[in-house]
Tab-separated table of C-alpha atoms in Angstrom:
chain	number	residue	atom	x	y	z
A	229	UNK	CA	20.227	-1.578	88.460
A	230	UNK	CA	16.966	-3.837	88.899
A	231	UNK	CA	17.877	-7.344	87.907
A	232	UNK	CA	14.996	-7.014	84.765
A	233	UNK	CA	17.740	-4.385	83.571
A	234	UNK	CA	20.554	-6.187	84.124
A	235	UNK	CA	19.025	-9.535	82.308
A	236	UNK	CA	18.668	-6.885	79.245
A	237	UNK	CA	21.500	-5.717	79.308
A	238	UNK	CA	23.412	-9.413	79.245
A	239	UNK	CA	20.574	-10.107	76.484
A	240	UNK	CA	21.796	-7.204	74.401
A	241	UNK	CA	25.378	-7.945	74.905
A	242	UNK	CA	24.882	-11.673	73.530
A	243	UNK	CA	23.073	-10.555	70.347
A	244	UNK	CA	25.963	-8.588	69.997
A	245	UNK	CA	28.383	-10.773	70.456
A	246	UNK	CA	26.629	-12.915	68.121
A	247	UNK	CA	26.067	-10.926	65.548
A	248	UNK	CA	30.188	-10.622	65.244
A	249	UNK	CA	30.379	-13.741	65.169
A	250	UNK	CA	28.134	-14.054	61.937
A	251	UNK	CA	29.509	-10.965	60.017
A	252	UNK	CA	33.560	-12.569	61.354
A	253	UNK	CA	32.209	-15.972	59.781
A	254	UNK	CA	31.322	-13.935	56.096
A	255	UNK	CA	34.771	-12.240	55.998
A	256	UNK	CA	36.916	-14.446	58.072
A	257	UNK	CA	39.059	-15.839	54.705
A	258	UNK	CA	39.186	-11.987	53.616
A	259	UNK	CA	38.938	-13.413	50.126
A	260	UNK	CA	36.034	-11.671	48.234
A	261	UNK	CA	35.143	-14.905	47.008
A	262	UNK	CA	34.532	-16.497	49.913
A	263	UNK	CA	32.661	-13.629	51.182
A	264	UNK	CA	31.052	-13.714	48.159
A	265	UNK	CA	29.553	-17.199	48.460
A	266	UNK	CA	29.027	-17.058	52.554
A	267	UNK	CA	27.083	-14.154	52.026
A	268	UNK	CA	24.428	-16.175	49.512
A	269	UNK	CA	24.728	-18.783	51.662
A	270	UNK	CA	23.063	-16.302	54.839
A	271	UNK	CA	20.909	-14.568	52.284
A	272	UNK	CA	19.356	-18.049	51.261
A	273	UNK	CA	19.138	-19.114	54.872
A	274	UNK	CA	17.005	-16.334	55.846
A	275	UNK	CA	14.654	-16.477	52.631
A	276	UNK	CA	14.103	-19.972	53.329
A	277	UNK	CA	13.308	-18.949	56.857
A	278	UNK	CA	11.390	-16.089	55.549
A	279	UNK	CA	9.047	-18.193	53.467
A	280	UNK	CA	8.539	-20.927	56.201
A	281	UNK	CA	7.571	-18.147	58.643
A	282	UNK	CA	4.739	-16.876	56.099
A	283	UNK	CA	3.353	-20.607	56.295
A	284	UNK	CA	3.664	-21.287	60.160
A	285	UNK	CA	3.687	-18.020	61.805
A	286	UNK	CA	4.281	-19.746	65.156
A	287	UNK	CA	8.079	-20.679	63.623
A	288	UNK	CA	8.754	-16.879	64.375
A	289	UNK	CA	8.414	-17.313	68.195
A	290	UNK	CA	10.459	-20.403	68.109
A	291	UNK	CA	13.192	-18.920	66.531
A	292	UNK	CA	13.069	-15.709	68.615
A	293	UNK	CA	12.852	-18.067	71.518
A	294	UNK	CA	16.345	-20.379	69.770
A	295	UNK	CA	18.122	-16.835	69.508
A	296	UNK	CA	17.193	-15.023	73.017
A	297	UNK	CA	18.556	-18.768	74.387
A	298	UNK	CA	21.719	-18.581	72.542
A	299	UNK	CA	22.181	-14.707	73.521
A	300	UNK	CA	21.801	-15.113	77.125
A	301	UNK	CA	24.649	-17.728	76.926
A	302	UNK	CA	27.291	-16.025	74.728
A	303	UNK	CA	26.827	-13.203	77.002
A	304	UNK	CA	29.578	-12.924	79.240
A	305	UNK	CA	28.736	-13.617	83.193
A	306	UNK	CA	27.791	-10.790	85.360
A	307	UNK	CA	30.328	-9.319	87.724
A	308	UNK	CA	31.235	-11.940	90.154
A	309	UNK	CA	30.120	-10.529	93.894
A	310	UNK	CA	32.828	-8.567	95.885
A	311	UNK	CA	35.299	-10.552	97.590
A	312	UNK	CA	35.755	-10.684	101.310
A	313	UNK	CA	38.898	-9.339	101.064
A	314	UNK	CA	38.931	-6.580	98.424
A	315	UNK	CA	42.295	-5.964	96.528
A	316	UNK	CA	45.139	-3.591	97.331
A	317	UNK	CA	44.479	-0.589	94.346
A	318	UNK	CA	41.353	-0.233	92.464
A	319	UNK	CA	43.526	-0.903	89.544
A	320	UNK	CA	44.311	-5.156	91.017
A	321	UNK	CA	40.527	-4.455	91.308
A	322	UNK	CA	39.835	-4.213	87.873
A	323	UNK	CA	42.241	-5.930	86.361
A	324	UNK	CA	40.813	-9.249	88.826
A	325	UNK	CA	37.245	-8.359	87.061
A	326	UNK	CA	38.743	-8.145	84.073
A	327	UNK	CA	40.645	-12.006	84.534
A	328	UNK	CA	37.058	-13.631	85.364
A	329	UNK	CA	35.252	-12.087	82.514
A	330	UNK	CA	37.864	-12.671	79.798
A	331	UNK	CA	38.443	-16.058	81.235
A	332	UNK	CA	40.083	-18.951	78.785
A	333	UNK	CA	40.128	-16.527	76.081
A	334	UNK	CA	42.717	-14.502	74.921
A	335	UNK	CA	41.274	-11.522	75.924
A	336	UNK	CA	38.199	-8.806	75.150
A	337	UNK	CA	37.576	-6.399	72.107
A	338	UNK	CA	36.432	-2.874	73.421
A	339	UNK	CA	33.035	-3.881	71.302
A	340	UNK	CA	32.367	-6.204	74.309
A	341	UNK	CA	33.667	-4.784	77.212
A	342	UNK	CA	31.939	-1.563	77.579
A	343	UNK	CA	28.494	-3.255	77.453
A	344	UNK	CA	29.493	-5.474	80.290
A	345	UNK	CA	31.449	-2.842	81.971
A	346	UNK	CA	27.918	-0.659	82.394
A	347	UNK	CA	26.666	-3.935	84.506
A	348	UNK	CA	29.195	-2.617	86.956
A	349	UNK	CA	27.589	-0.310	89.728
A	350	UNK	CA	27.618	3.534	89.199
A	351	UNK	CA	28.920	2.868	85.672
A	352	UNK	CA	25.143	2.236	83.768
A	353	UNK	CA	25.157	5.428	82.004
A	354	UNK	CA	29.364	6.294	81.236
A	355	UNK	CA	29.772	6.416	77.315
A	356	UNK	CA	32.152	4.721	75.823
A	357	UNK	CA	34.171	7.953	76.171
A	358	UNK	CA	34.070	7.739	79.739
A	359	UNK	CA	35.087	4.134	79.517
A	360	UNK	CA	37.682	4.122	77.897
A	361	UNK	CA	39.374	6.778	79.969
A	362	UNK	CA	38.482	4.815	83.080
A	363	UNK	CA	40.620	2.107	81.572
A	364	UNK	CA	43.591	5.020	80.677
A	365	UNK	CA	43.392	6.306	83.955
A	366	UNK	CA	44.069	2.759	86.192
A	367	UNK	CA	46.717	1.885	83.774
A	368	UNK	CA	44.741	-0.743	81.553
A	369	UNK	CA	47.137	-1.600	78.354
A	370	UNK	CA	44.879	-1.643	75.040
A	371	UNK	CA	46.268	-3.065	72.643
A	372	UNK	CA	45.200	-1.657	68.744
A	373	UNK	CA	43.887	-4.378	67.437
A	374	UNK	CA	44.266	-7.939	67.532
A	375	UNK	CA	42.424	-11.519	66.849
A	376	UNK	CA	39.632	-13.443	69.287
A	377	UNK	CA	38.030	-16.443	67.937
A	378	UNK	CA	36.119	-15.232	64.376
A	379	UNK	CA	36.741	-11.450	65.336
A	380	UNK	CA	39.912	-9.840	63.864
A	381	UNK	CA	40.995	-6.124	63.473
A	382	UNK	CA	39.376	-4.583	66.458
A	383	UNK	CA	40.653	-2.896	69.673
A	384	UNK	CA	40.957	-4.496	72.676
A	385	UNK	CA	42.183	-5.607	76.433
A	386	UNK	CA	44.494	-8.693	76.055
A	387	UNK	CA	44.793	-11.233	78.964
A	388	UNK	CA	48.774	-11.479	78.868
A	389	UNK	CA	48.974	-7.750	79.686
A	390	UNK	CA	46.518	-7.952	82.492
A	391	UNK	CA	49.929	-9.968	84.043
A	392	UNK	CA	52.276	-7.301	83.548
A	393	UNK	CA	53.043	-4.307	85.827
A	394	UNK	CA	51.549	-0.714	84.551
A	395	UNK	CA	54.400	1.434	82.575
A	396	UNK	CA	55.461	4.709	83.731
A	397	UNK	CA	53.942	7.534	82.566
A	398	UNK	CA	56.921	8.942	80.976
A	399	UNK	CA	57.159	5.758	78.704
A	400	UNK	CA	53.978	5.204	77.337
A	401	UNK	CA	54.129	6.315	73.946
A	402	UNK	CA	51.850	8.699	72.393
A	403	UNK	CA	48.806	6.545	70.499
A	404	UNK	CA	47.741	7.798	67.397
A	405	UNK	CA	44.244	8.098	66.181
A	406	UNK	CA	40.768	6.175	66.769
A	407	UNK	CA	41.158	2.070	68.330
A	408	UNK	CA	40.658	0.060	65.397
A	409	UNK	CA	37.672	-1.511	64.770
A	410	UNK	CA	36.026	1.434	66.683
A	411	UNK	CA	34.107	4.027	66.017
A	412	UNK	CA	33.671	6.932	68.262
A	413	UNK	CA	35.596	5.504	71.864
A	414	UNK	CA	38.469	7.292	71.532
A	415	UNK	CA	39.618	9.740	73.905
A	416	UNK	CA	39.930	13.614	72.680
A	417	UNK	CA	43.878	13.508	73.738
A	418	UNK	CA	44.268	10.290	71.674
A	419	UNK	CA	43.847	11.948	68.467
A	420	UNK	CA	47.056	13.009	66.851
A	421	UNK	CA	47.711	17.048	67.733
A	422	UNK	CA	49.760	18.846	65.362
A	423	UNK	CA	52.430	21.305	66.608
A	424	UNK	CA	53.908	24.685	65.131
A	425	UNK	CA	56.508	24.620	62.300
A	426	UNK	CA	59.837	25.101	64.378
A	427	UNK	CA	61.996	26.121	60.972
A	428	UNK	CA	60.243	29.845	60.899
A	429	UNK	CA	63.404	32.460	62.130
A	430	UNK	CA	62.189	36.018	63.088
A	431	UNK	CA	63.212	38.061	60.130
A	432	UNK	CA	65.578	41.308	61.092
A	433	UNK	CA	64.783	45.037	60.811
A	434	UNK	CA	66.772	46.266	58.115
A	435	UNK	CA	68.554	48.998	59.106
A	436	UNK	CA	67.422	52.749	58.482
């Protein structure tokens, strides 16, 4: 990945980031009221910006300028270079990639990590399908949902679990249905199956 791609990439994942932030701002009370009146208070923001824009044109390229700024630094860091002495597994790999770019947070929503995830080399073009079952595969917990900063209900890695050793296969439990907050980065197998009704009995022949 040239280092123009990689500077879009970071720039994309800060307007992302946010963006969350704003729409976690308008709901963060969850009272409709309050959503209610933060929502006026963004729509008269932006038609007071809207009207001094159609008097000083050159405002535009100033704010564009203000937003790209703020992007580029709510963007997480790209991945730190490889270490002289690589880990023992790729799974104390990731989970030392995933320590630096959480950092003093509590952890990552899924939102956030897969954008910075396809920074990593060889993993530009993996969906968020094939993300996710990267994570599955080396033993990443992800926990449902859960609460960073201004961002509730969403899916996510969480820092203390990082800490823990991996469970055995044979006692992870089942999960049920889409990560919240998600929309389409759940893995075909993590979709609830349903089996065959075990109370049908073969009937008997009746006798001739």
């Amino acid at each position: 990945m040239t280092p123009l791609q990689r500077a879009a990439r970071r720039l994309v994942t800060g307007h992302r980031r946010q963006a969350a932030r704003l729409t976690g701002w308008v709901s963060e009370k969850g009272e409709p009221k309050s959503t209610a009146s933060r929502s006026a208070v963004l729509a008269a923001a932006g038609y007071i910006l809207w009207q001094t824009i159609d008097r000083s044109p050159a405002v535009l390229w100033i704010l564009a300028a203000a937003w790209c700024i703020a992007a580029w630094r709510a963007a997480p860091k790209p991945p730190a270079a490889v270490p002289a002495e690589p880990p023992a597994s790729p799974r104390d790999s990731i989970v030392q990639w995933l320590t630096e770019t959480i950092g003093d947070r509590p952890g990552i929503h899924l939102y956030e990590l897969y954008p910075t995830m396809r920074l990593l080399p060889g993993m530009g073009h993996h969906d968020d399908t094939a993300l996710r079952e990267a994570l599955t595969t080396l033993d990443i917990p992800i926990t449902r949902a859960f609460t960073i900063g201004d961002v509730k209900g969403r899916s996510g890695v969480r820092l203390a679990d990082l800490a823990d050793p991996p469970p055995s296969r044979e006692e992870q439990p089942l999960p049920k249905g889409e990560d919240a907050g998600e929309t389409a980065c759940s893995a075909p197998e993590e979709r609830p199956e349903t089996a065959p009704s075990s109370t049908e009995e073969p009937t008997r022949e009746k006798a001739l």
